[in-house]
Amino acid sequence: MTAPAAAASQAPTRPILSLRGVSKNFGAVAALTEVDLDVAAGEVVAIVGDNGAGKSTLVKVLSGVHRADTGTVTFADREVTVASPADAHALGIATVFQDLALCENLNVIQNLFLGREVRRGRLDEVTMEIRSWELLRQLSAKIPTVRVPVASLSGGQRQTVAIARSLLGDPKVIILDEPTAALGVAQTAEVLNLIERLRDRGLGVIMISHNMEDVRAVADRVAVLRLGRNNGVFDADAPTEEIVAAMIGASDNAVSRRANQRRQSRQRRQRKEEE
Amino acid sequence: MADVREAAAAPLDLLDERLRRGEGLKAALAGIWGRVRSGDLGALPIVLGLVVIWTVFQSLNSVFLSSANLVNLLMESASVGIIALGVVCVLLVGQIDLSVGSVSGLSAALTAVTFVKHGWPMPLAMAAALAAGAAIGFVYAQMVTRLGVPSFVATLAGLLSFLGIQLWLLGDTGAINIPFDSGLVHFAQLAFLPEWLSYVLVVVAAGWLFATGYGLARTRRAAGLSARSTTLLVARSVTVLLGLGFAVWYLNRARGVGWLFVSFVVLVLILNYALTRTGWGRSVFAVGGNAEAARRAGINVRRVYTSVFVLCSTFAALGGMIAAARLAAANQSTGAGDVNLNAIAAAVIGGTSLFGGRGSAFAALLGILVIQSISNGLTLLDLDSSFRFIITGLVLALAVMLDSVARRSRVAHGRAA
Ligand SMILES: Nc1ncnc2c1ncn2[C@@H]1O[C@H](COP(=O)(O)OP(=O)(O)OP(=O)(O)O)[C@@H](O)[C@H]1O
Ligand SMILES: [Mg+2]
């Protein structure tokens, strides 16, 4: 392994959530092998990695969708088993899934409050509607009305709904699996702001993203997964090339080759212009 | 300056400038028209269907729309209608129960055997049959959720087995008569609302509709949300008052409104409340829309499936008892023949999607009215059951096609499939 462990840094305080030796197999595919991860309260940890590196699988283990084959999860200094999504909610782990996991036939309010409806005897629709508007406004959501089925929303609007849903119920750790993939410029900025606000409020945030700019903008540490294994933890100000190299596995890779080519052709163009 | 004040005055949920605003009757009607055009048909096709069916049968036989016949039609629709209520629940989670007919037959036989042959008190006999129904639903749910048996197969197996048990229970004679003086038979055949009470109920219904609508509108307005205008609420209540009032007046020219039918409607209202106003109902729709998403939201999906299968079989058991009481006998054909398909067809014709996640308790009421109208009309024309099967089959096919076309239109218009 050529893991550049030099750049690895420790979590600033005691981790609120920490994983040790987590493995998960799907039949013959080892999706996760002996993965470790720490997240402290008030810290944003980004997980990056190539397609199929096991990021979403890790998220699903943490949120109780899949059970890990081996390994331990420690939450607030207690070893816990996250056997079901309900367990994760009870602990205070909220998740925005990559595939969003919304019910298309239900409207925005119903999706936001699914599984934790506000009740006063019967369902209290009015309170839920007001809370929905507050949440969506906080995210600068451009959703004209909350009483339409989610099926009629655009991809980015759905993503906003999924993010808004994770904020309900006072979570302690929020996991966002590619939260900005479908978002517009303003909404992406809003989500990044939100992540910073969550950090300032003392929540632990795990963010997964393919967008290195977003990662650098908000993450305190960047953990790299490669083929289901840890491949180094970096400070957010580590050079991008180094992180990319850890993601892809070598310094001579498609990304660096492409960057070189572009640099060279730009230089060639400049030379031509000078002539 | 003007816009600022306007924005401040607009309700919280109507701030987006892309929303077309409007209040009152005209805007409400325009909204309904827009929904219909995008394939969100609601109860419209079925109401039109009923009008067509009634016109055709009335022109073929003038007895059809007589008070006496309509009273009869409503009384006859209760038992299969109650079974259809259960079917609606199962369809809502995207499953099916093909055995409701034989479960109802079994329940009828069970009630008759324990009551007549063993001399149990009627309430005990009924409770036992209902418990048997609930147990059957529980077994289905375990097969589906724990063993992964498709509900189609599990209930098909149940269909045969329970038919067998029904025949075995009834023994060689194949029929057990239930005495006319028993409370159940009296209730199902002879108990009608006094005329004054029927009108009181109509007024109560319209008043209650207005009161709840007005209460909700006031809470919403107080919270800064948009709300239905009072004019609209009054118009709705008055329409209901006049419509129901006329129907009751017309029925009262014959025997009137049966307690049995009123009980059926009350069950519809209770189920509607449970499906739309409780957390359980919300989770039923969620599981039908996307079971995995519901699971990730922390909903106990297995428990939802179990509740729904138990409810369905229990409703089937109740419907079977009512059918037996209507006949004053439990026999080998109770719950057999077209009961099964009629119950499922009623749910589907009434607008419950076979794909899960769409439908309402009122589907059972509207659907069974269509089915029972066809069956009743054809009987009046002296056409035998072969025609009844053919025509009910065609109507079912039409309803399912309409469901599919409307679904495609909804997808094209970006509404929930
Ligand atoms: N339910 C499943 N059954 C079988 N294999 C799975 C399942 N889920 C994930 N895998 C496999 O596990 C590996 C990791 O998948 P995962 O979804 O975690 O990748 P990822 O890092 O999130 O990728 P991406 O960046 O594309 O989202 C892949 O090889 C995938 O094929
Ligand atoms: Mg992924």
XYZ file of C-alpha atoms and ligand atoms in Angstrom:
724
model
C 0.000 0.000 0.000
C 1.233 3.425 -0.867
C -1.089 5.186 1.543
C 0.264 8.657 2.301
C -0.365 8.342 5.990
C 1.834 11.320 6.704
C -0.980 13.773 6.123
C -3.359 11.936 8.400
C -4.455 13.890 11.415
C -6.355 12.931 14.511
C -9.885 14.037 15.183
C -9.808 17.282 17.173
C -11.819 16.001 20.131
C -13.181 12.639 21.186
C -15.159 11.181 18.315
C -18.927 11.054 18.683
C -19.079 8.299 16.094
C -16.309 5.886 15.394
C -16.040 2.745 13.327
C -13.430 0.057 13.772
C -12.733 -2.777 11.374
C -16.067 -2.640 9.585
C -16.410 -5.166 6.763
C -19.333 -5.882 4.496
C -19.564 -8.492 1.755
C -22.212 -8.814 -0.919
C -21.761 -12.431 -1.928
C -18.323 -12.604 -3.488
C -17.897 -8.808 -3.589
C -16.056 -7.358 -0.608
C -17.671 -3.921 -0.600
C -15.969 -2.866 2.654
C -12.865 -4.374 4.233
C -11.700 -3.415 7.743
C -12.766 0.206 7.435
C -12.065 2.671 10.278
C -13.607 6.122 10.565
C -13.901 8.785 13.258
C -16.212 11.770 13.361
C -16.124 14.289 16.184
C -18.933 16.569 17.226
C -18.571 19.839 15.387
C -16.530 18.305 12.597
C -17.149 17.735 8.906
C -15.536 14.613 7.527
C -15.649 14.081 3.798
C -15.457 10.590 2.384
C -14.163 10.459 -1.138
C -13.404 7.615 -3.469
C -13.901 6.308 -6.950
C -17.205 4.912 -8.184
C -17.886 1.654 -6.397
C -15.332 2.380 -3.672
C -17.881 1.491 -1.020
C -18.910 4.953 0.164
C -22.635 4.377 -0.085
C -22.252 0.948 1.481
C -20.540 2.561 4.446
C -23.393 5.045 4.714
C -25.944 2.257 4.664
C -24.128 0.372 7.396
C -24.156 3.503 9.551
C -27.829 4.183 8.918
C -28.978 0.647 9.656
C -29.980 -0.242 6.099
C -27.302 -2.947 5.868
C -25.756 -4.813 8.776
C -21.981 -4.973 8.861
C -20.486 -8.463 8.761
C -17.773 -7.571 11.268
C -16.535 -4.504 13.112
C -17.790 -2.215 15.834
C -19.599 1.093 15.857
C -19.140 3.372 18.846
C -21.558 6.235 19.326
C -21.030 8.772 22.117
C -18.568 6.440 23.880
C -20.982 3.533 23.798
C -20.653 0.526 21.561
C -23.913 0.231 19.648
C -25.507 -2.048 17.094
C -27.350 -0.272 14.319
C -29.599 -3.122 13.244
C -32.354 -1.083 11.613
C -33.038 2.437 10.371
C -35.181 2.942 13.459
C -32.092 2.234 15.628
C -30.144 4.862 13.707
C -32.930 7.428 14.167
C -33.131 6.626 17.860
C -29.390 7.226 18.248
C -29.638 10.505 16.362
C -28.017 9.506 13.082
C -29.839 11.092 10.138
C -29.048 10.199 6.547
C -29.599 11.613 3.093
C -29.289 8.646 0.786
C -27.786 8.799 -2.666
C -31.019 7.457 -4.155
C -32.957 9.845 -1.839
C -35.445 7.172 -0.657
C -38.587 9.270 -1.046
C -42.131 8.010 -1.555
C -43.211 9.345 -4.939
C -46.916 9.042 -4.178
C -46.743 11.162 -1.022
C -46.504 14.922 -1.009
C -43.594 16.982 0.290
C -44.977 17.379 3.816
C -45.803 13.704 4.090
C -42.313 12.752 2.935
C -40.593 15.186 5.279
C -42.394 13.843 8.320
C -42.589 10.212 7.262
C -42.119 7.970 10.292
C -42.198 10.867 12.789
C -45.464 12.636 12.126
C -46.581 15.404 14.440
C -49.669 14.202 16.260
C -52.266 15.742 18.458
C -54.473 12.719 18.673
C -54.646 12.601 14.925
C -52.038 13.899 12.494
C -51.468 17.631 12.845
C -51.198 18.633 9.200
C -51.125 22.366 9.825
C -48.133 22.262 12.153
C -46.330 19.940 9.777
C -46.989 22.247 6.846
C -45.604 25.264 8.692
C -42.505 23.371 9.818
C -42.044 22.193 6.222
C -42.050 25.742 4.907
C -39.569 26.816 7.581
C -37.213 23.988 6.732
C -37.442 24.538 2.992
C -36.936 28.283 3.344
C -33.815 27.594 5.381
C -32.448 25.697 2.377
C -33.590 28.347 -0.147
C -35.631 25.605 -1.727
C -37.392 26.565 -4.922
C -40.456 24.429 -4.375
C -43.659 26.233 -5.373
C -46.032 24.135 -3.300
C -45.589 21.422 -0.697
C -48.907 19.761 -1.330
C -47.930 18.060 -4.579
C -46.656 14.497 -4.808
C -42.873 14.264 -4.844
C -43.195 12.587 -8.260
C -43.846 15.996 -9.778
C -40.702 17.650 -8.399
C -37.450 18.124 -10.280
C -34.359 16.131 -9.323
C -32.846 18.995 -7.362
C -36.099 19.776 -5.584
C -36.286 16.153 -4.505
C -32.748 16.290 -3.228
C -33.635 19.383 -1.215
C -36.594 17.536 0.275
C -34.353 14.636 1.235
C -31.874 17.001 2.890
C -34.627 18.883 4.693
C -35.927 15.608 6.019
C -32.607 14.759 7.650
C -32.737 17.995 9.663
C -35.931 17.049 11.477
C -35.813 15.390 14.843
C -32.652 16.927 16.297
C -29.956 14.552 14.983
C -26.420 14.427 16.387
C -24.745 13.090 13.282
C -25.837 13.829 9.737
C -24.656 11.726 6.830
C -25.047 13.184 3.357
C -24.411 10.881 0.393
C -23.685 13.165 -2.569
C -26.050 15.873 -1.336
C -25.193 18.400 -4.020
C -25.143 16.106 -7.053
C -28.351 17.483 -8.564
C -28.403 20.969 -7.075
C -28.202 24.365 -8.747
C -25.484 26.877 -7.908
C -27.497 28.737 -5.280
C -28.802 25.568 -3.655
C -25.336 24.021 -3.557
C -24.016 27.108 -1.806
C -26.973 26.910 0.561
C -26.251 23.273 1.373
C -22.582 24.050 1.986
C -23.636 26.895 4.266
C -26.003 24.552 5.995
C -23.233 22.030 6.551
C -21.147 24.750 8.172
C -24.062 25.824 10.346
C -24.585 22.219 11.420
C -20.934 21.974 12.328
C -21.144 25.184 14.325
C -24.139 23.782 16.152
C -21.902 20.898 17.235
C -23.187 18.182 14.957
C -20.917 15.621 13.361
C -21.280 15.691 9.587
C -20.203 13.011 7.151
C -20.308 14.230 3.581
C -19.726 12.171 0.491
C -18.983 13.988 -2.706
C -17.218 13.626 -6.013
C -16.819 17.367 -6.209
C -13.392 18.197 -4.743
C -14.196 21.901 -4.657
C -17.185 21.329 -2.385
C -15.148 18.961 -0.268
C -12.371 21.494 0.190
C -14.862 24.243 0.902
C -16.387 22.665 3.985
C -14.555 19.530 5.103
C -12.212 19.519 8.086
C -10.771 16.149 7.120
C -10.982 14.021 4.009
C -11.052 10.239 4.345
C -10.258 8.289 1.202
C -11.788 4.929 0.413
C -10.309 2.819 -2.319
C -11.774 -0.533 -3.354
C -13.513 -0.862 -0.017
C -10.456 -0.075 2.155
C -9.188 2.999 3.973
C -6.594 4.730 1.888
C -5.520 7.601 4.066
C -7.038 10.565 5.896
C -6.028 14.050 4.747
C -6.320 17.542 6.086
C -8.647 19.629 3.991
C -5.770 21.778 2.768
C -3.764 18.845 1.417
C -3.044 19.212 -2.302
C -5.827 17.897 -4.509
C -3.406 15.805 -6.547
C -2.409 13.922 -3.432
C -6.018 13.124 -2.534
C -6.849 12.133 -6.077
C -3.802 9.903 -6.174
C -5.029 8.156 -3.041
C -8.484 7.741 -4.555
C -7.244 6.292 -7.798
C -4.185 4.519 -6.578
C -1.146 5.952 -8.376
C 0.393 9.300 -9.159
C 0.346 8.464 -12.865
C -3.392 8.177 -13.392
C -6.054 9.333 -15.784
C -6.750 12.488 -13.791
C -3.158 13.669 -13.534
C -2.478 12.733 -17.169
C -5.441 14.796 -18.260
C -4.371 17.738 -16.111
C -0.876 17.544 -17.646
C -2.261 17.421 -21.166
C -4.392 20.473 -20.539
C -1.492 22.364 -19.043
C 0.718 21.473 -21.998
C -1.835 22.424 -24.628
C -2.513 25.690 -22.838
C 1.192 26.431 -22.838
C 1.353 25.565 -26.532
C -1.549 27.929 -27.264
C 0.092 30.698 -25.273
C 3.333 30.211 -27.130
C 1.485 30.441 -30.446
C -0.244 33.635 -29.370
C 3.068 35.145 -28.341
C 4.572 34.390 -31.726
C -44.052 49.104 -2.271
C -47.244 47.547 -3.497
C -45.622 44.158 -4.146
C -44.083 44.084 -0.717
C -47.442 44.534 0.910
C -48.982 41.961 -1.383
C -46.248 39.458 -0.593
C -46.735 40.024 3.097
C -50.458 39.470 2.785
C -50.179 36.291 0.733
C -50.467 33.043 2.681
C -47.228 31.272 3.552
C -47.810 28.440 1.096
C -48.689 30.660 -1.862
C -45.616 32.877 -1.916
C -43.969 31.308 -4.946
C -44.571 33.561 -7.905
C -45.094 30.599 -10.229
C -48.269 29.649 -8.400
C -51.495 30.706 -9.947
C -53.534 32.141 -7.158
C -57.254 32.348 -6.839
C -59.913 31.868 -4.294
C -63.533 30.960 -4.213
C -65.717 28.739 -6.312
C -64.401 29.633 -9.730
C -60.773 28.952 -8.869
C -61.772 25.705 -7.179
C -63.626 24.522 -10.278
C -60.717 25.529 -12.509
C -58.387 23.552 -10.245
C -60.563 20.453 -10.519
C -60.676 20.772 -14.311
C -56.881 21.054 -14.469
C -56.459 17.928 -12.356
C -58.854 15.955 -14.535
C -56.999 16.966 -17.686
C -53.695 15.782 -16.297
C -55.126 12.332 -15.566
C -55.880 12.825 -11.884
C -59.428 11.742 -12.430
C -60.511 11.099 -8.868
C -64.055 9.803 -8.606
C -65.213 11.387 -11.862
C -65.130 8.372 -14.228
C -66.950 6.212 -11.773
C -69.696 8.752 -11.155
C -70.131 9.117 -14.910
C -70.104 5.325 -15.214
C -72.859 5.045 -12.623
C -74.957 7.605 -14.483
C -74.564 5.663 -17.726
C -75.358 2.324 -16.119
C -78.429 3.684 -14.361
C -79.701 5.388 -17.520
C -79.303 2.231 -19.581
C -81.008 -0.051 -17.086
C -83.788 2.431 -16.405
C -84.548 2.656 -20.115
C -84.606 -1.147 -20.340
C -86.720 -1.699 -17.258
C -88.518 1.082 -15.463
C -88.452 -0.792 -12.157
C -84.715 -0.262 -11.884
C -84.741 3.250 -10.438
C -87.812 2.684 -8.274
C -87.418 3.358 -4.575
C -88.079 -0.261 -3.674
C -85.400 -1.554 -5.999
C -82.807 0.997 -4.905
C -83.435 0.115 -1.251
C -82.812 -3.478 -2.161
C -79.732 -2.612 -4.179
C -78.148 -0.780 -1.252
C -78.906 -3.591 1.192
C -77.411 -6.147 -1.185
C -74.238 -4.127 -1.672
C -73.232 -4.052 1.998
C -71.685 -7.505 2.363
C -69.399 -7.434 -0.675
C -68.770 -3.730 -0.028
C -67.397 -4.551 3.411
C -65.159 -7.211 1.875
C -63.989 -4.654 -0.692
C -62.925 -2.329 2.138
C -60.359 -4.909 3.159
C -59.261 -5.404 -0.417
C -58.625 -1.654 -0.705
C -56.207 -1.857 2.240
C -54.280 -4.758 0.737
C -54.096 -3.127 -2.691
C -52.838 0.099 -1.084
C -49.664 -1.643 0.059
C -49.281 -3.209 -3.384
C -50.340 -6.727 -2.352
C -53.425 -8.764 -3.143
C -55.728 -11.147 -1.341
C -57.471 -13.574 -3.678
C -59.087 -15.548 -0.888
C -61.529 -12.973 0.508
C -64.440 -14.913 -1.006
C -63.658 -18.215 0.622
C -62.670 -16.559 3.903
C -66.102 -14.921 3.930
C -67.732 -18.273 3.168
C -65.762 -19.937 5.933
C -66.758 -17.234 8.374
C -70.422 -17.636 7.439
C -70.214 -21.388 7.973
C -68.367 -20.920 11.262
C -70.948 -18.460 12.567
C -73.809 -20.731 11.566
C -72.274 -23.884 13.021
C -71.372 -22.355 16.369
C -74.627 -20.425 16.686
C -77.115 -22.978 15.382
C -75.513 -26.338 16.062
C -73.611 -25.552 19.244
C -75.978 -22.975 20.639
C -73.359 -20.284 21.288
C -74.703 -16.810 21.880
C -74.685 -14.773 18.669
C -72.042 -12.214 19.756
C -69.688 -15.028 20.741
C -70.260 -16.874 17.467
C -69.556 -13.699 15.524
C -66.480 -12.855 17.575
C -65.114 -16.342 16.981
C -65.579 -16.019 13.212
C -63.952 -12.579 13.202
C -61.039 -13.930 15.224
C -60.651 -16.768 12.735
C -60.534 -14.187 9.942
C -57.897 -12.176 11.773
C -55.828 -15.310 12.348
C -55.964 -16.162 8.644
C -54.720 -12.688 7.751
C -51.926 -13.030 10.286
C -50.793 -16.302 8.723
C -50.778 -14.709 5.248
C -48.700 -11.817 6.559
C -46.146 -14.185 8.071
C -45.896 -16.131 4.820
C -45.408 -12.937 2.830
C -43.044 -11.065 5.144
C -40.995 -13.866 6.682
C -40.918 -16.488 3.976
C -41.128 -14.157 0.999
C -44.079 -15.999 -0.560
C -45.833 -13.694 -3.052
C -49.233 -12.749 -1.627
C -50.785 -13.878 -4.910
C -49.684 -17.457 -4.252
C -50.224 -17.490 -0.491
C -53.815 -16.330 -0.820
C -54.511 -18.566 -3.809
C -53.529 -21.506 -1.614
C -55.765 -20.058 1.097
C -58.653 -19.756 -1.349
C -58.729 -23.521 -1.913
C -58.008 -24.587 1.647
C -60.642 -22.391 3.232
C -63.231 -23.381 0.663
C -62.487 -26.965 1.680
C -62.900 -26.182 5.375
C -66.157 -24.360 4.653
C -67.596 -27.396 2.839
C -66.408 -29.714 5.601
C -67.974 -27.528 8.309
C -71.322 -27.434 6.547
C -71.356 -31.229 6.344
C -73.569 -33.419 4.208
C -76.577 -31.145 4.102
C -74.423 -28.360 2.702
C -76.508 -25.639 4.306
C -77.393 -24.413 7.773
C -80.390 -22.156 8.249
C -80.044 -19.277 10.645
C -83.331 -18.586 12.464
C -85.177 -15.452 11.404
C -85.596 -14.236 14.939
C -81.865 -13.986 15.542
C -80.534 -10.456 15.931
C -78.109 -10.713 13.009
C -80.735 -11.731 10.469
C -83.120 -9.089 11.717
C -80.385 -6.473 11.437
C -79.456 -7.500 7.898
C -82.984 -7.819 6.545
C -85.525 -5.857 8.500
C -83.838 -3.052 10.441
C -84.480 0.318 8.825
C -83.926 3.811 10.103
C -87.039 5.656 11.208
C -87.773 8.396 8.701
C -87.017 11.289 11.080
C -83.704 9.768 12.090
C -82.601 9.421 8.485
C -83.149 13.147 7.910
C -81.424 14.010 11.177
C -78.400 11.992 10.021
C -78.320 13.854 6.706
C -78.316 17.209 8.495
C -75.674 15.995 10.933
C -73.494 14.791 8.055
C -73.711 18.096 6.188
C -73.193 20.106 9.366
C -70.248 18.005 10.405
C -68.682 18.373 6.961
C -68.998 22.134 7.240
C -67.802 22.273 10.837
C -64.643 20.265 10.202
C -63.932 22.150 6.979
C -64.474 25.497 8.681
C -62.391 24.521 11.698
C -59.529 23.464 9.479
C -59.769 26.635 7.390
C -59.663 28.755 10.535
C -56.620 26.960 11.932
C -54.862 27.262 8.596
C -55.638 30.950 8.269
C -54.526 31.596 11.831
C -51.253 29.862 10.983
C -50.789 32.041 7.907
C -51.604 29.322 5.378
C -54.070 29.418 2.529
C -57.493 28.014 3.253
C -60.736 27.149 1.547
C -63.103 30.075 1.423
C -66.222 29.902 3.537
C -68.375 30.257 0.425
C -66.823 27.133 -0.986
C -67.350 25.235 2.257
C -70.972 26.342 2.443
C -71.517 25.375 -1.199
C -70.032 21.953 -0.549
C -72.153 21.335 2.524
C -75.321 22.521 0.857
C -74.653 20.250 -2.113
C -74.201 17.313 0.218
C -77.282 18.295 2.200
C -79.465 18.501 -0.898
C -77.990 15.402 -2.560
C -78.205 13.162 0.481
C -81.532 14.678 1.466
C -83.021 13.843 -1.913
C -81.589 10.310 -1.851
C -82.973 9.657 1.620
C -86.350 11.134 0.732
C -86.498 8.898 -2.340
C -85.518 5.784 -0.377
C -88.012 6.642 2.340
C -90.807 6.321 -0.200
C -90.126 2.596 0.054
C -88.684 0.851 3.116
C -86.088 3.536 3.689
C -82.434 3.384 4.638
C -81.295 0.099 6.162
C -79.206 0.037 9.321
C -77.016 -2.422 7.473
C -76.177 0.095 4.762
C -75.636 2.863 7.308
C -73.215 0.587 9.163
C -71.339 -0.049 5.936
C -71.038 3.690 5.319
C -69.850 4.207 8.885
C -67.149 1.574 8.319
C -66.127 3.408 5.138
C -65.858 6.681 7.077
C -63.849 5.078 9.877
C -61.434 3.468 7.428
C -61.146 6.740 5.544
C -60.258 8.505 8.783
C -57.699 5.844 9.650
C -56.088 6.000 6.217
C -55.897 9.778 5.940
C -55.599 11.091 9.483
C -53.486 8.590 11.405
C -49.850 7.579 11.344
C -50.880 4.052 10.462
C -52.657 5.256 7.325
C -49.666 7.351 6.347
C -47.394 4.322 6.650
C -49.785 2.212 4.568
C -49.505 4.701 1.699
C -45.749 4.989 2.190
C -45.224 1.232 2.033
C -47.389 1.064 -1.083
C -45.433 3.866 -2.733
C -41.913 2.740 -1.878
C -41.461 0.007 0.711
C -37.689 0.477 0.941
C -38.036 4.228 1.505
C -40.621 3.529 4.195
C -38.233 1.114 5.889
C -35.447 3.674 5.796
C -37.781 6.224 7.352
C -37.989 3.894 10.341
C -41.416 2.449 9.570
C -41.868 -1.149 10.632
C -42.850 -2.431 7.199
C -43.547 -5.954 8.406
C -46.020 -4.647 10.953
C -47.782 -2.582 8.309
C -48.156 -5.603 6.032
C -49.429 -7.668 8.949
C -52.002 -5.072 9.985
C -53.268 -4.824 6.437
C -53.634 -8.564 5.836
C -55.317 -9.013 9.214
C -57.693 -6.166 8.465
C -58.530 -7.579 5.037
C -59.356 -11.074 6.275
C -61.336 -9.667 9.188
C -63.417 -7.501 6.870
C -63.916 -10.569 4.672
C -65.140 -12.541 7.690
C -67.549 -9.750 8.610
C -68.824 -9.555 5.034
C -69.403 -13.306 5.014
C -71.550 -13.132 8.142
C -73.613 -10.358 6.626
C -74.082 -12.371 3.436
C -75.290 -15.340 5.464
C -77.613 -13.102 7.455
C -79.074 -11.664 4.248
C -79.884 -15.201 3.131
C -80.757 -16.412 6.632
C -78.529 -19.357 5.834
C -74.922 -20.327 5.381
C -74.532 -22.683 2.464
C -71.921 -24.023 0.116
C -72.241 -21.105 -2.263
C -71.803 -18.418 0.412
C -68.697 -16.539 -0.650
C -68.298 -18.704 -3.730
C -68.833 -17.788 -7.355
C -68.293 -14.131 -8.105
C -67.954 -12.774 -4.537
C -64.174 -12.888 -4.680
C -63.824 -11.108 -7.962
C -66.633 -8.672 -7.246
C -64.885 -7.510 -4.084
C -61.569 -7.015 -5.874
C -63.281 -5.467 -8.891
C -65.188 -3.048 -6.656
C -61.955 -1.812 -5.092
C -60.303 -1.378 -8.487
C -63.314 0.132 -10.244
C -63.623 2.553 -7.345
C -60.166 3.870 -8.151
C -57.716 1.864 -6.061
C -54.574 1.300 -8.062
C -53.358 -2.257 -8.499
C -49.823 -0.866 -8.384
C -50.099 0.234 -4.743
C -50.015 3.602 -3.031
C -53.183 5.100 -4.537
C -56.772 4.700 -3.505
C -59.219 5.460 -0.738
C -61.865 3.870 1.414
C -64.549 5.484 -0.727
C -63.365 3.325 -3.636
C -65.077 0.363 -1.997
C -68.361 2.259 -1.662
C -68.419 3.633 -5.206
C -67.097 0.430 -6.763
C -69.630 -1.813 -5.100
C -72.453 0.507 -6.189
C -71.350 0.026 -9.803
C -71.032 -3.745 -9.486
C -74.278 -4.150 -7.602
C -76.114 -1.911 -10.087
C -74.989 -4.115 -12.962
C -75.846 -7.291 -11.140
C -79.213 -5.977 -9.995
C -80.087 -4.553 -13.416
C -79.301 -7.769 -15.210
C -81.310 -9.774 -12.702
C -84.272 -7.469 -13.344
C -83.890 -8.145 -17.062
C -84.114 -11.851 -16.312
C -80.645 -12.426 -17.685
C -78.870 -15.255 -15.956
C -75.484 -15.248 -14.285
C -73.604 -15.903 -17.525
C -74.385 -12.353 -18.663
C -73.625 -10.991 -15.244
C -70.154 -12.528 -15.349
C -69.482 -11.271 -18.864
C -70.572 -7.718 -18.193
C -68.925 -7.416 -14.794
C -65.754 -8.741 -16.408
C -65.947 -6.126 -19.143
C -66.511 -3.326 -16.638
C -63.511 -4.508 -14.633
C -61.366 -4.560 -17.776
C -62.569 -1.058 -18.599
C -61.751 0.182 -15.104
C -58.253 -1.302 -15.154
C -57.608 0.151 -18.605
C -58.785 3.539 -17.382
C -56.452 3.190 -14.383
C -53.507 2.395 -16.663
C -54.254 5.200 -19.114
C -54.777 7.716 -16.329
C -51.553 6.510 -14.725
C -49.663 7.086 -17.952
C -51.211 10.506 -18.282
C -50.254 11.346 -14.713
C -46.676 10.300 -15.414
C -46.644 12.460 -18.546
C -47.992 15.377 -16.512
C -45.523 14.747 -13.701
C -47.964 13.634 -11.082
C -47.608 10.649 -8.816
C -47.909 7.412 -10.740
N -27.082 -4.303 -2.522
C -25.937 -4.690 -3.135
N -25.801 -5.956 -3.590
C -24.650 -6.356 -4.177
N -23.588 -5.574 -4.362
C -23.643 -4.298 -3.924
C -24.822 -3.796 -3.289
N -24.612 -2.499 -2.967
C -23.362 -2.211 -3.374
N -22.773 -3.297 -3.956
C -21.398 -3.350 -4.484
O -20.531 -2.796 -3.516
C -19.544 -1.989 -4.126
C -19.544 -0.616 -3.507
O -20.751 0.072 -3.853
P -21.134 1.489 -3.296
O -22.519 1.775 -3.711
O -20.835 1.539 -1.856
O -20.130 2.442 -4.099
P -19.961 4.021 -3.997
O -18.591 4.270 -3.450
O -21.070 4.647 -3.298
O -19.965 4.423 -5.547
P -20.605 5.716 -6.278
O -19.562 6.768 -6.246
O -20.810 5.236 -7.679
O -21.861 6.074 -5.594
C -19.834 -1.976 -5.616
O -18.949 -2.884 -6.240
C -21.258 -2.481 -5.710
O -21.424 -3.245 -6.882
Mg -22.620 5.883 -3.820
